[in-house]
XYZ file of C-alpha atoms in Angstrom:
698
model
C 0.184 0.208 -0.143
C 1.428 3.564 -1.137
C 2.093 6.454 1.318
C -1.549 7.903 -0.219
C -3.474 4.856 0.537
C -1.807 4.476 4.069
C -3.268 8.320 4.617
C -6.539 7.619 3.780
C -6.751 4.559 5.881
C -5.427 6.230 8.934
C -7.893 9.168 8.424
C -10.610 6.421 7.899
C -9.312 4.761 10.996
C -8.788 7.771 13.311
C -12.558 9.482 12.009
C -13.868 5.930 12.824
C -12.841 5.314 16.473
C -13.536 8.815 17.188
C -17.166 8.243 16.111
C -17.299 5.081 17.823
C -16.033 6.881 21.179
C -18.442 9.513 20.714
C -21.376 6.913 20.173
C -20.611 4.984 23.384
C -20.400 8.566 25.494
C -23.321 9.417 24.280
C -25.001 5.864 24.747
C -23.597 5.831 28.423
C -24.998 9.233 29.001
C -28.487 8.650 27.526
C -29.006 5.376 29.500
C -28.303 6.897 32.743
C -31.070 9.536 31.863
C -33.529 6.589 30.409
C -34.073 8.198 27.179
C -32.744 9.736 23.886
C -33.041 13.557 23.267
C -33.840 14.338 20.035
C -30.613 15.879 19.155
C -28.492 12.693 20.170
C -30.966 10.569 17.947
C -29.793 13.148 15.202
C -26.379 12.610 15.997
C -26.287 9.012 16.163
C -27.953 8.892 12.489
C -25.377 11.331 11.527
C -22.561 8.883 13.164
C -23.915 6.126 11.118
C -24.241 7.938 8.027
C -20.625 9.011 8.259
C -19.226 5.401 8.911
C -21.698 3.786 6.214
C -20.066 6.324 3.913
C -16.509 6.021 4.309
C -16.662 2.343 5.169
C -18.453 1.911 1.694
C -15.293 3.906 0.020
C -13.055 1.785 1.634
C -14.876 -1.303 0.331
C -15.370 -2.562 3.819
C -18.598 -3.928 3.419
C -19.365 -5.532 6.724
C -18.649 -1.939 8.170
C -20.908 -0.239 5.579
C -23.802 -2.626 5.482
C -24.381 -2.875 9.706
C -23.934 0.858 9.723
C -26.595 1.180 6.988
C -29.148 -0.951 8.616
C -28.697 0.950 11.901
C -28.693 4.384 9.769
C -32.385 2.868 8.654
C -33.200 2.630 12.035
C -32.641 5.914 13.604
C -34.162 7.372 10.456
C -37.408 5.978 11.297
C -36.975 6.947 15.023
C -36.040 10.359 13.942
C -39.041 10.560 11.508
C -41.460 9.181 14.190
C -39.997 10.638 17.357
C -38.294 8.699 20.078
C -41.327 9.204 22.028
C -43.124 6.448 19.723
C -41.286 3.863 21.292
C -42.383 2.070 24.604
C -40.273 1.848 27.775
C -39.282 -2.188 27.045
C -38.223 -1.009 23.190
C -35.990 1.897 24.235
C -34.121 -0.439 26.726
C -34.122 -2.979 24.239
C -32.759 0.043 21.778
C -30.081 0.963 24.261
C -28.733 -3.121 24.448
C -29.054 -3.315 20.780
C -26.737 -0.095 20.357
C -24.372 -1.092 22.285
C -23.909 -4.473 20.738
C -23.993 -2.789 17.509
C -21.039 -0.306 18.800
C -18.612 -3.229 20.163
C -19.307 -4.931 16.728
C -18.503 -2.028 14.847
C -15.451 -1.440 17.056
C -14.367 -4.867 16.838
C -14.231 -4.714 12.980
C -12.550 -1.229 12.881
C -10.120 -3.235 14.650
C -9.553 -5.935 12.422
C -8.930 -3.270 9.652
C -6.140 -1.839 12.005
C -4.461 -5.116 12.667
C -4.840 -6.180 9.272
C -7.147 -9.228 9.498
C -10.276 -10.262 7.489
C -13.495 -8.613 8.282
C -16.636 -10.751 8.858
C -18.200 -12.401 5.944
C -21.626 -13.795 7.646
C -23.310 -10.627 9.027
C -26.683 -11.777 8.108
C -27.802 -12.841 11.662
C -26.949 -9.208 13.156
C -28.500 -7.438 10.442
C -31.307 -9.505 10.720
C -31.420 -8.826 14.400
C -31.754 -4.883 13.758
C -34.243 -5.026 10.638
C -36.402 -7.499 13.327
C -36.397 -4.577 15.832
C -37.018 -2.093 13.380
C -40.343 -4.068 12.013
C -41.454 -4.574 15.677
C -41.327 -0.707 16.637
C -42.855 0.153 13.173
C -45.634 -2.484 13.386
C -46.237 -1.166 17.107
C -46.066 2.544 16.311
C -48.794 2.293 13.482
C -50.711 -0.383 15.122
C -50.959 -2.637 11.924
C -48.968 -4.547 10.036
C -45.387 -3.226 9.266
C -45.012 -1.588 6.213
C -43.059 -4.388 4.043
C -46.223 -6.759 4.937
C -47.234 -8.732 1.659
C -49.731 -6.887 -0.160
C -50.967 -9.539 -2.773
C -54.177 -9.289 -1.360
C -54.685 -5.472 -2.929
C -55.418 -5.210 -6.254
C -52.070 -4.621 -8.300
C -51.645 -1.686 -10.117
C -50.737 -1.969 -13.581
C -47.515 -0.452 -14.241
C -47.284 2.151 -16.994
C -44.540 1.167 -19.436
C -43.195 4.926 -19.535
C -44.100 6.914 -16.444
C -45.055 10.775 -16.884
C -42.023 12.832 -15.947
C -42.781 15.616 -12.794
C -44.309 18.888 -13.751
C -41.334 20.890 -12.918
C -40.455 23.854 -15.287
C -37.004 24.727 -13.775
C -35.561 20.843 -14.104
C -33.194 20.045 -16.926
C -33.032 16.908 -16.315
C -34.172 14.101 -14.234
C -32.605 10.879 -12.655
C -35.573 7.748 -12.398
C -34.754 5.594 -9.797
C -36.137 2.041 -8.714
C -35.864 0.300 -5.507
C -35.145 -3.395 -4.917
C -37.792 -5.659 -4.602
C -39.292 -6.653 -1.045
C -36.729 -4.088 1.091
C -40.291 -2.930 2.907
C -40.854 0.721 3.860
C -40.091 1.838 0.523
C -41.077 5.508 1.535
C -38.584 5.645 4.064
C -35.803 4.126 1.956
C -36.305 6.508 -0.887
C -36.217 9.402 1.523
C -32.947 8.081 3.236
C -31.272 7.943 -0.457
C -32.840 11.376 -0.959
C -31.216 12.916 2.384
C -28.158 11.309 1.625
C -27.659 13.510 -1.691
C -28.945 16.543 0.135
C -26.309 16.426 3.084
C -23.627 16.262 0.280
C -24.897 19.788 -0.877
C -27.015 19.137 -3.753
C -29.860 21.179 -5.097
C -32.427 19.278 -6.439
C -36.206 18.666 -5.940
C -37.711 14.726 -5.316
C -41.227 13.309 -6.169
C -43.489 12.427 -4.467
C -43.007 15.241 -2.514
C -44.661 13.750 0.517
C -42.708 10.298 0.452
C -41.412 10.810 3.838
C -44.350 11.034 5.731
C -46.898 9.367 3.613
C -46.402 5.757 3.903
C -49.598 4.846 1.450
C -47.080 6.198 -1.894
C -45.087 2.584 -0.947
C -46.993 0.505 -3.392
C -46.641 3.442 -6.124
C -42.911 3.577 -5.375
C -42.486 -0.178 -6.049
C -44.403 0.311 -9.178
C -43.170 3.393 -10.586
C -39.872 4.342 -8.677
C -39.350 7.949 -8.181
C -37.828 11.196 -9.499
C -34.857 13.528 -8.914
C -35.305 16.682 -10.718
C -32.245 18.615 -11.073
C -31.349 22.190 -12.626
C -28.193 21.246 -14.242
C -26.770 18.090 -15.536
C -23.731 18.841 -13.374
C -25.299 18.303 -9.983
C -27.251 15.051 -11.755
C -23.745 13.950 -12.627
C -22.468 14.316 -8.915
C -25.766 12.624 -7.689
C -24.877 9.497 -10.100
C -21.647 9.073 -8.389
C -22.996 9.247 -4.959
C -25.948 6.795 -5.458
C -23.158 4.393 -6.026
C -22.715 4.039 -2.378
C -26.233 3.752 -1.619
C -28.150 0.497 -1.002
C -31.500 -0.582 -1.950
C -30.914 0.867 -5.371
C -32.119 -1.538 -8.051
C -31.484 0.615 -11.035
C -31.833 4.177 -12.398
C -31.787 6.447 -15.505
C -31.194 9.846 -16.523
C -33.788 11.670 -18.514
C -33.502 15.243 -19.970
C -36.904 17.106 -19.576
C -39.014 17.835 -22.233
C -39.471 21.323 -21.088
C -36.743 24.104 -22.553
C -33.734 24.482 -20.725
C -34.254 28.066 -20.898
C -37.602 27.872 -19.343
C -35.849 28.206 -15.964
C -34.788 31.393 -16.731
C -38.004 32.554 -17.869
C -39.463 32.101 -14.684
C -40.018 35.739 -13.718
C -39.010 36.877 -10.052
C -42.691 37.724 -9.108
C -43.929 34.041 -8.793
C -44.354 33.478 -5.150
C -46.561 30.907 -5.169
C -44.438 28.538 -7.340
C -41.540 29.433 -5.056
C -43.232 28.400 -1.929
C -44.117 25.229 -3.531
C -40.538 24.565 -4.076
C -39.791 25.119 -0.636
C -42.356 23.221 0.682
C -41.174 20.512 -1.504
C -37.655 20.318 0.057
C -37.106 22.473 3.349
C -33.811 21.273 3.968
C -32.231 21.770 0.864
C -29.484 24.130 0.575
C -29.983 27.681 -1.602
C -28.634 27.198 -5.024
C -26.528 30.875 -4.685
C -26.801 31.786 -1.406
C -25.979 35.651 -0.807
C -22.257 35.919 1.000
C -24.025 37.470 4.237
C -26.271 34.127 4.046
C -23.388 31.756 3.593
C -21.185 33.531 6.293
C -22.398 31.667 9.349
C -21.610 28.284 7.413
C -18.028 29.262 7.365
C -17.045 29.707 11.079
C -13.614 30.170 11.727
C -13.507 28.232 14.746
C -14.395 25.063 12.796
C -11.679 25.937 10.485
C -9.007 26.633 13.054
C -8.736 22.995 14.142
C -6.615 20.162 12.052
C -5.792 16.696 12.768
C -1.937 15.927 12.312
C -0.812 12.471 11.602
C 1.245 11.215 15.318
C 4.401 10.622 13.209
C 4.870 14.085 12.038
C 4.763 15.440 15.577
C 7.274 13.120 16.831
C 9.600 14.112 14.195
C 8.906 17.927 15.018
C 9.767 16.988 18.321
C 12.842 14.913 17.522
C 13.895 18.307 15.178
C 13.010 20.497 18.076
C 15.214 17.992 20.860
C 18.075 18.271 18.311
C 18.007 22.126 18.115
C 17.866 22.052 21.648
C 21.439 20.232 21.665
C 22.759 22.137 19.428
C 21.942 25.261 20.861
C 23.635 24.204 23.862
C 26.753 23.131 22.043
C 27.150 26.586 20.357
C 27.157 28.542 23.386
C 29.100 26.296 25.448
C 31.965 26.161 22.687
C 35.228 26.676 23.952
C 36.462 29.071 20.766
C 34.353 31.543 22.493
C 36.622 32.211 24.878
C 39.027 33.506 22.519
C 36.668 36.279 21.315
C 37.470 39.862 22.320
C 34.910 40.945 25.256
C 32.791 43.219 22.928
C 32.143 40.405 20.599
C 32.108 38.059 23.429
C 29.453 40.293 24.814
C 27.218 40.900 21.866
C 27.547 36.953 21.290
C 25.819 36.041 24.454
C 23.125 38.549 23.842
C 22.381 37.102 20.501
C 22.709 33.596 22.307
C 20.123 34.358 25.472
C 17.539 35.622 22.593
C 17.897 32.578 20.791
C 17.722 30.410 23.484
C 14.245 32.145 24.387
C 13.121 31.285 21.100
C 14.310 27.659 21.391
C 12.094 27.507 24.786
C 8.961 28.908 23.045
C 9.397 26.524 20.584
C 9.870 23.623 22.685
C 6.623 24.598 24.531
C 4.293 24.859 21.337
C 5.786 21.802 19.805
C 5.274 20.228 23.095
C 1.717 21.435 23.589
C 0.842 20.329 20.362
C 1.109 16.498 21.701
C -0.854 17.256 24.690
C -4.618 16.070 24.635
C -7.170 15.896 27.212
C -7.635 12.821 29.371
C -11.443 12.842 28.894
C -11.067 10.298 26.153
C -9.568 7.753 28.689
C -12.096 8.962 31.566
C -15.460 8.310 29.620
C -14.185 4.894 28.221
C -14.657 3.920 31.892
C -18.080 4.941 31.879
C -18.678 1.982 29.558
C -16.357 -0.524 31.553
C -18.603 0.431 34.859
C -21.960 0.316 32.829
C -21.124 -3.245 31.339
C -19.927 -4.716 34.900
C -22.958 -3.130 36.448
C -25.411 -5.422 34.521
C -23.055 -8.694 34.851
C -22.390 -8.047 38.546
C -25.770 -6.672 39.283
C -24.192 -4.035 41.470
C -25.532 -0.412 41.909
C -22.161 1.909 41.330
C -21.968 5.329 40.108
C -18.829 6.613 38.459
C -17.830 10.199 39.020
C -15.179 11.856 36.965
C -13.071 14.899 38.036
C -10.382 16.993 36.013
C -11.121 14.872 32.876
C -9.920 18.436 30.917
C -6.556 17.804 32.350
C -3.863 17.477 29.465
C -0.917 15.114 29.346
C 0.968 13.561 26.291
C -0.329 11.402 23.759
C 1.924 8.474 23.958
C 1.478 8.528 27.800
C -2.553 8.509 27.115
C -2.146 5.519 25.306
C -0.082 3.951 27.783
C -2.192 4.671 30.690
C -5.219 3.320 29.498
C -4.937 -0.032 30.445
C -3.611 0.531 33.896
C -6.755 2.860 34.578
C -9.296 0.235 33.401
C -7.674 -2.337 35.405
C -8.222 -0.613 38.500
C -11.844 0.606 37.540
C -12.538 -3.170 37.146
C -10.723 -4.439 40.576
C -12.995 -1.717 42.029
C -15.821 -3.022 40.923
C -15.170 -6.403 40.732
C -14.118 -7.118 44.533
C -13.683 -3.303 45.793
C -17.436 -2.525 46.081
C -19.549 -4.477 48.452
C -21.752 -7.571 46.628
C -25.176 -6.510 47.794
C -26.832 -3.168 48.537
C -28.231 -4.752 52.078
C -24.573 -5.166 52.986
C -23.661 -1.830 52.421
C -26.610 -0.543 54.112
C -25.820 -2.871 57.143
C -22.303 -1.280 57.064
C -24.165 2.284 57.222
C -23.203 3.029 53.763
C -25.710 4.408 50.698
C -26.946 1.442 48.920
C -25.406 2.853 45.637
C -21.566 2.464 45.468
C -19.515 5.085 44.392
C -15.698 5.145 42.070
C -14.288 8.279 41.679
C -11.906 8.813 38.823
C -9.861 12.161 38.978
C -6.964 13.675 37.458
C -5.104 16.897 38.198
C -1.752 18.780 37.666
C 1.188 18.996 40.095
C 4.259 20.635 38.597
C 5.679 18.332 36.030
C 3.115 15.366 36.911
C -0.661 14.555 36.438
C -1.990 12.805 39.402
C -4.515 9.965 38.294
C -6.636 8.446 41.373
C -9.031 5.643 41.515
C -11.199 6.213 44.461
C -13.992 3.442 45.873
C -16.008 3.540 49.311
C -16.089 -0.527 49.161
C -14.822 -2.932 51.546
C -11.097 -1.424 51.726
C -7.991 -3.797 52.168
C -6.726 -5.402 55.324
C -2.878 -5.420 55.271
C -2.917 -8.130 57.557
C -4.674 -10.462 55.458
C -2.659 -9.672 52.355
C 0.627 -10.119 54.146
C -0.916 -13.406 55.259
C -2.178 -14.275 51.622
C 1.323 -13.386 50.138
C 3.125 -15.758 52.816
C 0.974 -18.277 51.951
C 1.983 -18.203 48.454
C 5.684 -17.462 49.675
C 6.013 -14.015 47.835
C 7.392 -11.974 50.957
C 10.958 -11.060 51.327
C 11.496 -10.314 54.561
C 9.598 -11.068 58.257
C 5.883 -9.861 58.087
C 6.669 -7.473 61.190
C 8.998 -5.323 59.429
C 6.666 -4.729 56.283
C 5.042 -1.374 56.480
C 1.376 -0.527 55.876
C 2.287 0.935 52.307
C 4.434 -1.881 51.615
C 1.915 -4.631 52.661
C -0.702 -2.670 50.483
C 1.851 -2.930 47.846
C 1.873 -6.555 47.707
C -0.986 -6.834 45.648
C 0.977 -5.475 42.831
C 3.159 -8.723 42.756
C 3.211 -11.104 39.777
C 0.690 -13.950 40.720
C -0.795 -12.232 43.740
C -4.725 -12.439 43.895
C -6.923 -12.274 47.193
C -10.053 -13.923 44.940
C -10.916 -17.534 45.730
C -12.253 -18.231 42.624
C -11.474 -16.994 38.946
C -14.191 -14.951 37.421
C -14.283 -13.007 34.273
C -12.652 -10.044 35.617
C -10.045 -10.952 38.293
C -9.033 -13.831 40.241
C -5.955 -14.965 37.487
C -3.346 -13.190 39.497
C -2.687 -10.855 36.863
C -3.841 -6.933 36.576
C -2.184 -5.099 39.118
C 1.360 -6.119 38.361
C 0.462 -5.524 34.538
C -0.690 -2.112 36.023
C 2.473 -1.401 37.839
C 4.867 -2.479 34.900
C 2.982 0.031 32.395
C 3.032 2.746 34.955
C 6.749 2.706 35.443
C 7.476 2.062 31.904
C 6.285 5.809 30.853
C 8.392 7.023 34.304
C 5.154 6.571 36.473
C 5.079 5.716 40.013
C 1.895 4.136 41.881
C 1.005 4.173 45.251
C -2.236 2.556 47.109
C -4.014 3.975 50.198
C -6.973 1.771 51.913
C -8.962 1.806 54.869
C -10.688 -1.281 56.350
C -14.488 -0.897 55.589
C -13.950 2.928 53.838
C -12.561 1.926 50.896
C -9.127 2.246 49.052
C -7.392 4.779 46.560
C -4.891 4.110 44.021
C -2.462 7.019 42.546
C -0.868 7.118 39.515
C 1.753 9.946 39.261
C 2.853 10.100 35.514
C 5.089 12.394 34.162
C 3.355 15.309 31.239
C 6.092 14.129 28.877
C 9.193 12.334 28.025
C 10.558 14.082 25.068
C 12.493 16.850 27.523
C 13.222 17.360 30.849
C 14.683 19.651 33.182
C 17.901 17.586 34.577
C 20.194 18.408 37.107
C 23.924 17.356 35.534
C 26.126 15.716 38.763
C 29.665 14.228 38.533
C 30.805 10.915 39.858
C 34.493 10.677 38.965
C 34.951 11.248 35.086
C 31.100 10.576 34.172
C 28.414 13.233 34.094
C 24.858 11.796 35.006
C 21.301 13.702 34.772
C 18.681 13.714 37.301
C 15.150 15.001 36.556
C 14.758 18.236 38.575
C 11.120 16.880 39.525
C 12.707 14.389 41.721
C 15.127 16.635 43.506
C 13.973 17.830 47.309
C 17.387 19.000 48.458
C 21.297 19.027 48.171
C 23.575 19.838 51.146
C 27.023 19.065 52.355
C 27.577 16.551 55.638
C 30.556 15.605 57.212
C 31.329 12.022 58.304
C 30.594 12.862 61.953
C 26.702 13.775 60.955
C 26.323 10.129 59.310
C 24.612 7.345 61.185
C 25.116 3.771 60.791
C 22.299 1.220 61.222
C 22.824 -2.271 62.593
C 23.445 -3.645 58.981
C 25.990 -0.781 58.642
C 24.216 0.881 56.084
C 24.551 4.992 55.894
C 21.908 7.068 57.363
C 21.487 10.987 57.388
C 19.045 13.456 59.344
C 17.070 15.658 56.990
C 14.514 17.975 58.203
C 13.815 15.748 61.345
C 13.593 12.796 59.265
C 16.356 9.838 58.639
C 16.946 8.559 55.073
C 19.469 6.007 53.697
C 22.623 7.248 51.462
C 23.344 5.422 48.292
C 26.757 6.148 46.845
C 26.646 6.478 43.455
C 30.344 5.640 42.832
C 29.789 2.557 44.942
C 26.750 1.448 43.108
C 28.255 1.427 39.709
C 31.828 0.428 40.706
C 33.230 3.600 39.674
C 36.817 5.423 40.402
C 36.213 8.771 42.195
C 38.263 11.446 44.203
C 35.352 11.920 46.528
C 34.949 9.257 48.665
C 34.749 11.198 51.867
C 31.840 12.768 52.720
C 33.033 16.509 53.050
C 34.463 16.066 49.586
C 31.061 15.160 48.002
C 27.495 16.562 48.359
C 24.440 14.914 49.161
C 21.374 15.102 47.077
C 18.020 14.054 48.446
C 16.000 12.812 46.218
C 12.103 11.551 45.606
C 10.229 9.405 43.562
C 6.382 8.205 44.588
C 6.983 7.010 48.392
C 10.768 6.241 47.850
C 12.760 8.795 49.469
C 16.788 8.788 49.934
C 20.060 10.748 49.490
C 22.357 10.183 46.722
C 26.322 10.908 47.272
C 27.868 12.078 44.110
C 30.956 14.320 43.901
C 29.652 17.510 42.385
C 26.632 19.226 40.988
C 27.255 21.096 37.289
C 23.850 22.615 36.872
C 20.285 22.316 35.746
C 20.033 22.215 31.901
C 16.945 20.966 29.908
C 17.690 17.800 28.384
C 16.124 16.010 25.384
C 15.403 12.153 26.306
C 17.138 9.475 24.237
C 16.251 5.777 24.467
C 19.309 3.332 24.882
C 20.594 1.569 21.856
C 18.925 -1.554 21.226
C 21.642 -3.913 21.789
C 21.929 -2.131 25.512
C 18.830 -3.446 26.224
C 20.095 -6.905 26.375
C 21.588 -5.947 29.817
C 18.522 -4.964 31.303
C 19.903 -1.493 32.102
C 16.500 -0.189 33.372
C 16.929 -2.724 36.490
C 19.845 -0.803 37.109
C 18.236 2.519 37.594
C 19.053 3.753 33.945
C 16.143 5.234 32.174
C 17.880 6.859 29.167
C 20.663 9.354 28.010
C 20.657 12.649 26.680
C 23.775 14.411 24.588
C 25.373 17.424 26.279
C 26.431 20.854 24.577
C 29.970 19.596 24.356
C 28.564 16.408 22.370
C 29.360 13.923 25.176
C 26.694 11.422 26.749
C 24.942 11.660 29.787
C 23.248 9.145 31.635
C 19.647 9.843 32.903
C 18.942 8.272 36.424
C 15.577 6.416 37.198
C 15.339 7.423 40.925
C 12.648 4.877 41.702
C 14.467 2.085 39.846
C 18.086 2.780 41.282
C 17.008 2.724 44.817
C 14.806 -0.997 43.984
C 18.169 -1.965 42.285
C 20.258 -0.665 45.397
C 18.329 -2.818 47.812
C 18.218 -6.086 45.717
C 22.074 -5.623 45.778
C 22.459 -5.432 49.593
């Protein structure tokens, strides 16, 4: 497939997934309210019309066909009004639409992964059609429109049906529908509406087909007509009709009236104009005035475009290289050879360049920032489905859904959040309403999903008001499975709660659809840490559990503190640094195992000598010769002993070369690297991973 087709396919996938997300969000909201507002009925019709058309263009027949059937269903509902459905039919409609959305999403997923689409869709299409027949027969109080009409005396088909009397028309398209499709008037109007939505100006006959079911037999016998004022418009209509279903055949007919007739129509023919407007109330004017057209060209709509993520990645890479190059230029040793006046002028220009570079950085990074609302809204569907299957009454409260995060990070945290929400639903919330009432709680459980910014991080929390977790029971379960690494008495509350994130740990006695297999929270921890985040758990028995994720806003460019250890330069993210200070050997305390501890603001923290951990030569082996950096990541706080501080600098995070991954450097506290201004490489330290590696090596 060439690049052009790849771009078209990417656009199709993006548009289809966005529309299906919108559909899911709309259905969840409407189901809570117990009804479809008229605006949502129209929106669902438009969504299905769009998916049908784009899928037909891409020749994805299963998607196009199912979307077309749903479009027909909502065309009927839009025409008759949602109030024409009884409460039972409305509930069945919600279930059918959720099922339809899942089916369409599954088919789009197959397109995305290159799998073949479903061949047999007849049963599902029949399910949609049967529902349409059920509501149409009940709405009319008689047999559905597609019931056999054999008892009626058949009309004699005209060999050459008379053309409608339309003095403005220069040509007609005579359309015949497929046999036995049922509700022919609605099928015909769907075709008419599809052409109108493409901006074509025409009239159609019979003029009352959308409201008069009595014309069905006439449509079967004689078809219907579209009248055009130009052959170009008719040609456009022909190309659009190729994508429409239910058309058996059509023919283009020239009007017997002279083409000049439309020019001879005087402006003072108000009756004819009024009739035209009545025949096609939704049609666009043939030649709108500039003032009338102005509202349809809103500058707000035109100000938004979709950009391929690969292009944004390339832009960020280039900006990163500019940052590195700018640093290389401003730190060049040759600058010291310049006369003072020339050097001052250069530095003045360099400061301006640095400002512009930082502005460019900020803009390029903001392009990748997207609201987390898309991920949060998908959780509504998770909660809805689990409510039905588990029989639990739970509401989902969302806070801070407008919080923005880097696009790549959003994609990485979707699964972790889903796992946490499922765990809260499955065995966080009490099994029965009576159980909650007995515990002095509301009969309806609540899960709170929130997001907020803190400096360079976004904090995402999932809280429930359910059972809560008993640390002692978790310890006992972990001991039973042989997962403890030290005596139970040495575990703190947070460490005990953190045991649920160990691989193979599960408190469920039976395996269910949602939990009990010992996988889930370990995957959550792994995925969160893969994007440089941390996870913490707090819980109180009987009150509920809160799981918090701290995620960096972006992974591309970070503020780093450069430090030296021997002849090497390391970089620590500034967001992890609390304080730097010097101490003497006398201020260092040793515990019973010989580990070094230092007092920081009234609390004691362990010391990690970086040169010892990495087995490096250094001239700063004595405490007074080096400096301590108090660092923090998640619930982990300790002090790093290094030779010296160089200074703060924005650095571009580069992944480690692929061949180094075989050494599992990430398990040794190394998260990546960066290129310094002088061209040297600096290792970026992972503060949380570094401490975990140091503990293992003790």
